[in-house]
PDB file of C-alpha atoms in Angstrom:
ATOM      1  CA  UNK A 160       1.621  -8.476  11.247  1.00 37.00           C
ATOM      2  CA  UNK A 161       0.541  -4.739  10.731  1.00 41.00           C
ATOM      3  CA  UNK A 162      -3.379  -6.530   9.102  1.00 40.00           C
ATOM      4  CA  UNK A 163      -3.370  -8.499  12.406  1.00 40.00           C
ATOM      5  CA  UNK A 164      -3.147  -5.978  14.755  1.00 42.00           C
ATOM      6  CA  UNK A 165      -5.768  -3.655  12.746  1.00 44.00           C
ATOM      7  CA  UNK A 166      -8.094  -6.496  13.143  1.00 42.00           C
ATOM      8  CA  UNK A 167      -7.180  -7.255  16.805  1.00 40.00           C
ATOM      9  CA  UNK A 168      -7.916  -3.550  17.202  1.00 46.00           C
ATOM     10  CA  UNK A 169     -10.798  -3.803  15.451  1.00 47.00           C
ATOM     11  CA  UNK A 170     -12.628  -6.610  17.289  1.00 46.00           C
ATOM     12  CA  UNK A 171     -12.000  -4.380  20.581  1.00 65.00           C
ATOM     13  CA  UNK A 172     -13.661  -1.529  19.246  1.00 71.00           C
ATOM     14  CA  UNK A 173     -16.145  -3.576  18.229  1.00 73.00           C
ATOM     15  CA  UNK A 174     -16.688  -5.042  21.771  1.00 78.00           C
ATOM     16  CA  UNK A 175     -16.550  -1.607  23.271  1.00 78.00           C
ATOM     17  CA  UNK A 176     -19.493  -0.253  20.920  1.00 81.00           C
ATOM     18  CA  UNK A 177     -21.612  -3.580  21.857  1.00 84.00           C
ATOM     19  CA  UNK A 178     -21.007  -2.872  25.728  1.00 85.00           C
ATOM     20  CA  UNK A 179     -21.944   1.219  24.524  1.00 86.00           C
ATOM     21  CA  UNK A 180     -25.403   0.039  22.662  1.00 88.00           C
ATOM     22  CA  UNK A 181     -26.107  -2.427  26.027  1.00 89.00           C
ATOM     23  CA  UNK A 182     -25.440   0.161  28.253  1.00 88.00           C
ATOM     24  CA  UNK A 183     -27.548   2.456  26.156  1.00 90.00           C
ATOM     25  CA  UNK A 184     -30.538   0.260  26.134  1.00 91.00           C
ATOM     26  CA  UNK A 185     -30.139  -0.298  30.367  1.00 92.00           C
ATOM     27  CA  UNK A 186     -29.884   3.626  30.419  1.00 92.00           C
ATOM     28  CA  UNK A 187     -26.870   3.260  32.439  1.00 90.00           C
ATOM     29  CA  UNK A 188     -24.679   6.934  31.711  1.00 89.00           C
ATOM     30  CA  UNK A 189     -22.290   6.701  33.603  1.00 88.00           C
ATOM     31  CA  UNK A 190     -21.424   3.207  31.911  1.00 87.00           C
ATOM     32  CA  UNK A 191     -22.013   5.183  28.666  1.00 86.00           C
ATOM     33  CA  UNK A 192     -19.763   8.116  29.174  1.00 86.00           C
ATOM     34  CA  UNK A 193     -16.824   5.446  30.666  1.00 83.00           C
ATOM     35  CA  UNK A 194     -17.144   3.497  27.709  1.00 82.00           C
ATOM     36  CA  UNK A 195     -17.367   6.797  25.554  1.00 82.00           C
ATOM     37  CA  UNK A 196     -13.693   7.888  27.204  1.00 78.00           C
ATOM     38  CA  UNK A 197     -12.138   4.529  26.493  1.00 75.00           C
ATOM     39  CA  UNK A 198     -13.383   4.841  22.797  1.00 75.00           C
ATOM     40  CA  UNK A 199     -12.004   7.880  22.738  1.00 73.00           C
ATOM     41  CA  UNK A 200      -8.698   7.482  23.785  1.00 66.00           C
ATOM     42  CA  UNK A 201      -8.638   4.083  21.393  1.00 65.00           C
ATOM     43  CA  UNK A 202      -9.021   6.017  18.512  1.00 63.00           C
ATOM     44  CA  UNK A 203      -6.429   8.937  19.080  1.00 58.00           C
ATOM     45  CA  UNK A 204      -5.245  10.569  15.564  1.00 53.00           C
ATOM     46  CA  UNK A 205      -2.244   8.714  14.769  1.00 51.00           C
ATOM     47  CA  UNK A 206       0.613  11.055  15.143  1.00 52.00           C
ATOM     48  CA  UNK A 207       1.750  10.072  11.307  1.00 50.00           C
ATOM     49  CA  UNK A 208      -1.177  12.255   9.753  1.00 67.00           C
ATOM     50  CA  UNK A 209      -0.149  14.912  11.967  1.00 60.00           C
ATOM     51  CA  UNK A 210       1.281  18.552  10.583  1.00 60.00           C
ATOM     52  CA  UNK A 211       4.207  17.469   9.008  1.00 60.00           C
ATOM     53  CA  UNK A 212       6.038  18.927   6.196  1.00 66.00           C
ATOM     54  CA  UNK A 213       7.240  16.451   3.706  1.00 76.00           C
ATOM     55  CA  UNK A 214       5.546  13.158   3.430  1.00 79.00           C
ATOM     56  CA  UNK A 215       6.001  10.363   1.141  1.00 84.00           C
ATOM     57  CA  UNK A 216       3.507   8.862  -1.700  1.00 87.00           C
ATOM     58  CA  UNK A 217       3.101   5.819   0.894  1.00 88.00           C
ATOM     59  CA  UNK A 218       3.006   7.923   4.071  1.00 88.00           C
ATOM     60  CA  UNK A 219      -0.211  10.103   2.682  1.00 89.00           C
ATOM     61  CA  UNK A 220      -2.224   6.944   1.332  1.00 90.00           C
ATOM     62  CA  UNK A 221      -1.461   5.111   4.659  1.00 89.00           C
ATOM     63  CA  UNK A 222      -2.806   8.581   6.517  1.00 90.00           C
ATOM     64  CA  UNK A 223      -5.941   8.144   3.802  1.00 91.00           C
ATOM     65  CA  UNK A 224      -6.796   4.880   5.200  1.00 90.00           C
ATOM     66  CA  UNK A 225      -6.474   6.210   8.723  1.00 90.00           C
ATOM     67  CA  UNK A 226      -8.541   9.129   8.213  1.00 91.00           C
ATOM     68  CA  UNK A 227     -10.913   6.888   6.529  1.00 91.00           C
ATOM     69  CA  UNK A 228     -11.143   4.033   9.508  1.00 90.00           C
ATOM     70  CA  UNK A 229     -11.535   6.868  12.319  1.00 91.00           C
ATOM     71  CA  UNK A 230     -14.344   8.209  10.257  1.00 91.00           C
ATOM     72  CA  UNK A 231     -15.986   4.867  10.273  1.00 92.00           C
ATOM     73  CA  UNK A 232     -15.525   4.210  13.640  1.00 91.00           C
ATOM     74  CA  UNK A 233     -17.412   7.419  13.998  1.00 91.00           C
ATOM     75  CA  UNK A 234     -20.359   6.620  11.957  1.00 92.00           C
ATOM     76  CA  UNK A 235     -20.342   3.324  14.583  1.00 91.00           C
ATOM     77  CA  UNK A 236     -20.615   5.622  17.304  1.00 91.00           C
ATOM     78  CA  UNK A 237     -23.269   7.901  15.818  1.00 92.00           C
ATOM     79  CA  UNK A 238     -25.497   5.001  14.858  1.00 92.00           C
ATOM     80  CA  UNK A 239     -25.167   3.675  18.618  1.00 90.00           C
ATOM     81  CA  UNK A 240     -25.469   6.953  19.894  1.00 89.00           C
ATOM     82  CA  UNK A 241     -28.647   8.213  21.104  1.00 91.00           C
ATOM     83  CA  UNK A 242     -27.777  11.396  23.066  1.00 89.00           C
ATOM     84  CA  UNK A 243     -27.882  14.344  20.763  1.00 91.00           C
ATOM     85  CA  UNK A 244     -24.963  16.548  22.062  1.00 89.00           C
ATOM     86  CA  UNK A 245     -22.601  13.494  21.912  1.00 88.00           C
ATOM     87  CA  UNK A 246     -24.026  12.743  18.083  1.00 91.00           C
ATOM     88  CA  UNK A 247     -22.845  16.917  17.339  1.00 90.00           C
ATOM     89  CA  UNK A 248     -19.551  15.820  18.619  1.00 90.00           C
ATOM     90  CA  UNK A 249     -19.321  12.899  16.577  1.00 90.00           C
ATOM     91  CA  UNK A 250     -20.677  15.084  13.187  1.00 92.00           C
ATOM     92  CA  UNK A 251     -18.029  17.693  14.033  1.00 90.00           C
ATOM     93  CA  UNK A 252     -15.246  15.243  14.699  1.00 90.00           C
ATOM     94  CA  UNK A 253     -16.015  13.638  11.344  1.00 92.00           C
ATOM     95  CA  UNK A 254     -16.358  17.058   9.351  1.00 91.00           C
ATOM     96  CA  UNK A 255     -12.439  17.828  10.500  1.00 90.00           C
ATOM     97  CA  UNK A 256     -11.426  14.291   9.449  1.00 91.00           C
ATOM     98  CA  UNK A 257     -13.078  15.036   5.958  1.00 92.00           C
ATOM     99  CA  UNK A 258     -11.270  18.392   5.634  1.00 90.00           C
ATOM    100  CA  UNK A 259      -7.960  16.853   6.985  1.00 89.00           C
ATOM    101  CA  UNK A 260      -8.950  14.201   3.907  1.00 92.00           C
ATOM    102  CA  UNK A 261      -9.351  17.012   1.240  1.00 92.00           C
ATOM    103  CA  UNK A 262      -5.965  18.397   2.628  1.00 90.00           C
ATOM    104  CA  UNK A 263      -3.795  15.061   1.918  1.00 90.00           C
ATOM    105  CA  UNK A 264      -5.562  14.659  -1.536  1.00 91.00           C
ATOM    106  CA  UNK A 265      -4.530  18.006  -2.026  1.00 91.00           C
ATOM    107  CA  UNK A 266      -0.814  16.652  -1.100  1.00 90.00           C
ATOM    108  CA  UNK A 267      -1.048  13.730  -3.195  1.00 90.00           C
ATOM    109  CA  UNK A 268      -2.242  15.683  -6.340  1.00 91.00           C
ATOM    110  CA  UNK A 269       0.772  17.630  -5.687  1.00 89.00           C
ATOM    111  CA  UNK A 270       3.169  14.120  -6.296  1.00 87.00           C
ATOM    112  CA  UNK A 271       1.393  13.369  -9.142  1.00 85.00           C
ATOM    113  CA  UNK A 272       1.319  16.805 -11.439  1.00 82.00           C
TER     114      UNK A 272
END
C-alpha cells in the first residue's frame, strides 16, 4: 500500500513537471510560477525527519529515503528550470537536504558504534 501511493505520488509530480517544461517552452509565467507553488506544497518535508529527539534504526533510514526523493525531485525541477533565481532556490534547497542527510548518518552511526 505505502509503494503504491509513492508511485501514485510520483506519476503526479511527474505530470506537474511536464505541464512546468510546456509552460516553459510557451513562456507562459504565470502558468510557471502556479505550477511552481503546487510543486511546492507537494513536496513539503515530511514532518517524520523533522527535529526530533530519539528516532529509531527504521525511522532514520525511512527519513534517508525521503531526503533522498525530495532531492531528486529537485534535480527534476532544476533540469526543467530555466529561470536562474528559481534554479538558486532549487541549489540551496538541495544543499540543506544534503546537510540534513549528513546529520541522520551522523544519527545512524551513533546506533551502530
Amino acid at each position: 500500500m505505502h509503494y503504491h501511493n509513492m508511485q501514485h505520488a510520483s506519476l503526479s509530480l511527474d505530470d506537474y513537471l511536464d505541464l512546468l517544461n510546456l509552460a516553459i517552452r510557451l513562456g507562459d509565467e504565470h502558468w510557471q510560477a502556479e505550477i511552481i507553488s503546487t510543486l511546492k506544497q507537494m513536496q513539503e518535508p515530511p514532518e517524520m525527519c523533522s527535529d526530533k529527539e530519539e528516532y529509531s534504526e527504521q525511522e532514520l533510514w525511512q527519513c534517508i529515503d525521503q531526503i533522498n526523493n525530495r532531492m531528486h525531485q529537485l534535480y527534476a525541477e532544476l533540469k526543467a528550470t530555466q529561470d536562474e533565481s528559481m534554479q538558486r532556490k532549487l541549489l540551496d534547497q538541495m544543499w540543506e537536504l544534503k546537510i540534513a542527510r549528513i546529520e541522520v548518518f551522523r544519527k545512524l552511526k551513533s546506533i551502530y558504534q
